[in-house]
Amino acid sequence: MQLQWLLLTAFGCMLVLAWLYRRVALLRVKYMRSFSHEAVYEDDYIEMTETLVNRKPLPLPWLRLESLLSVRLVFDKQTNLDIRSGDMFQNHISLFTVRPFRQIVRRHRIRCSARGLYRLESATMTAGDPFGFAQVARRFPLSLEVIVYPRPLPLGELPLPSHSWLGRIAVKRWIAEDPFLTAGTREYRPGDSLNSVHWKATARTGELQVHKRDYTADHRLWICLNVEITETMWKTVTEPQRIEHAIRCAAAVAEYALSRGVDTGFLCNGWTQDGGKHAVRLEPGSGIEQQKALLETMAKLQLESVMMFADLLKEEVQAGTSGADFLVITCHTAGGMHSRLDQLKRQGNGVEVMHVPEMGGTAT
Amino acid sequence: MNGKTAIFRSLARGWLNGAVELLMFFPLWLTVAALWLQPQLQASWLLGLLLLCLCGLLMSLRLRTFWVRGVAAIVVAAIYMLPFGYSSWQAILVYAASVTAILRGAAMMDAEHPAAHVRRYIGGIASYFIGYIVFRFVPEWHAYLPWLTWAGIAALAIALFAVNRRVLLQETLSDNPRAAARAMQGYNRFMVVVVLIVSLIVTLAASGLLGRWLMGGIRAVLRWLLSGQSEQEPDHKPEAPQAAPPALPKGGESGWFQHFLDILFYVVGIAVACLLLFLLVRLVYRSRRSIAAFFKRIWLRLAAILGRKSEPAMNAGYVDEETDLFSWEAVERGIREKLRQSFGSKHRESWNELQDNREKVRYLYRQWLRKLLKNGYSRKPYLTPDETWHDVQEWQAAGGKRASSGSAGEITETAEVIGLYYKSRYGGKPVSDEEVGKLLAGAAGKRRSP
């Protein structure tokens, strides 16, 4: 055997491999990615699953997948994966060696460290031959998103002057009977009107029976979140941690109120991702759907003010809102807020102010 | 890891790097030896280069300044050259080469992984290429060709591994490329070995050596199979007197019979060998999982003995599940389909093969489309069936080659086919026998009509 021919043959093999990989490396290769949950709370763990399928006889000695993800999705430490973080995004690189006719399912554990709506729109796949002569890349469109709700604070940690206030929300709903809600029949009591008599039940039992009405509240709760740190703050929130805390307070109140059947809405002078640069106004409602809507809105909330909070309250005054409870979660009450709140009170609304403490400070 | 162990490991790694570099440029060292050393001293001097490399490494532990190292190398090389003698001016050149070996050894102390020296290795391979040609041109140096060949194969293997590792290190785009590349290098090494083996086989086959080896092997196997004799036994003993050929019953008959038997035995032998090979491959394929598990057990035990971290512990951040998608059934189906497409007649859809009414409706829709295509309508795959139907009507109105008369009855019938097609194809709803029967009756009526 002549050595020079072996060397030339080896070089030829490398060139053939390069040609082959340039042509077919990414043929019959499929890639999918999914999250285990669509919505989670802050600091929850989710699983990101990558599925890579190679349906051809040619192995892929190395395959690199790159995608841009928010830095707030925190990956566990890994070896054949690298994450290069910037301030906003991290370049997530996943490396594979794929044998012929193989499917690899890779599951990553991710901690959702902060609320928000996180999207993954595409991933770039690069593969090549073992000797670096050829390299091909393809972009895989993905439409993944995961929404991270703010984690509601425990009720005991809410910065309220008295925790009994939350009880009042629940108590208020027993004020009035709802003529549209019937909960069976009961015996007639003095004072019951004649039109409440249930004649069929009376005939059946032989005693005078009336419709038993369920109770309801005509009160609605508005959770009003002010993202201004001070009255002079201009647009971007200067103490994000404080407002994040305020959002967690709002989430806690919203969950508590909704769990007790109180119609709950949300007002905020910030704006939401996907919602345009308008102040947030989510009409009061109840049930699981409303809870989901509220938490989603809070998750998408951007830390930027689009209008003065006093002006937002003024709009409510002008809209003639009455018979509602306003819980104002704010860092300050200056700049005409007091007068607006007084006006709301005069219109028959209940108003409570929850001061957001400075981080490390105590409730006021 | 304490300080002494770290130094020992650095020394071992440096010496290994030095040895690899000596091997990579072996043609140069060999040229020096062949030119200026007596033949009986050449092997000793070449092996001694490894020691010089180690000396250089040890020197580099204490001596940091380059010129001090240089002086030390000159002294050590002078001592080393004593057994080889300074009888001629040529010895000075050998001495200079020895000094170079020591200095290269010293440089290896701080050297990185061999993958970092890829460019130098490529230069080394080029030196083999040129060196081999030169050595072939000098008849006195032909004796060195086997040395060059074996060293060249080793150098090629090392260079390929190094190139592959460098590619992995680069492609990780990682801050910690070694850790990232480590997870992938197992299969990559296997691929490099495959490339090396293929290159060897192709070269051997091209030079005819492989054919001769194979034929010799087959002959040996056949002899063993047919006569129970090994190849080692000589075919004929030259010292034995030539026996007189036995008288043949009829002229030449035994010759062709013998020839026929030879061929028959060869064919049978090859068939048996192929069968055995097939059975072996099948056995290995079927028990591949247990074989893999067996080797994995051995590997884990070795890793435990050597104190290496196990794979799962390294990849703590994620979990991989690998599934084999290969099946012989799918391959068989694919081959059959390919053969049918290539050689067989085109498969015609048969009404009787259709499983249910939904398939029948879809069949009728395809028939309708085929008929239109036959009549010159060009199908637009981006249109929905409804849009296609409108397009067909426009095409017919524009005077295209008519697929049908376009009578009111036919239009209703086509609309029914499309309606049922939507129902079966996209609605996933069952189609009744009556509905299919109605369509069939319409189609039969159309065939009967002139």
CSV table of C-alpha atoms in Angstrom, one decimal, chain B residues 235-246:
chain,number,residue,atom,x,y,z
B,235,ASP,CA,-0.2,-27.5,-1.4
B,236,HIS,CA,2.4,-29.7,-2.9
B,237,LYS,CA,5.8,-30.9,-1.7
B,238,PRO,CA,8.4,-30.0,-4.2
B,239,GLU,CA,10.7,-32.7,-3.0
B,240,ALA,CA,8.1,-35.4,-3.6
B,241,PRO,CA,8.5,-37.2,-6.8
B,242,GLN,CA,6.0,-36.3,-9.5
B,243,ALA,CA,3.4,-39.1,-9.6
B,244,ALA,CA,2.4,-40.3,-13.0
B,245,PRO,CA,-0.9,-39.0,-14.0
B,246,PRO,CA,-3.6,-41.7,-13.8
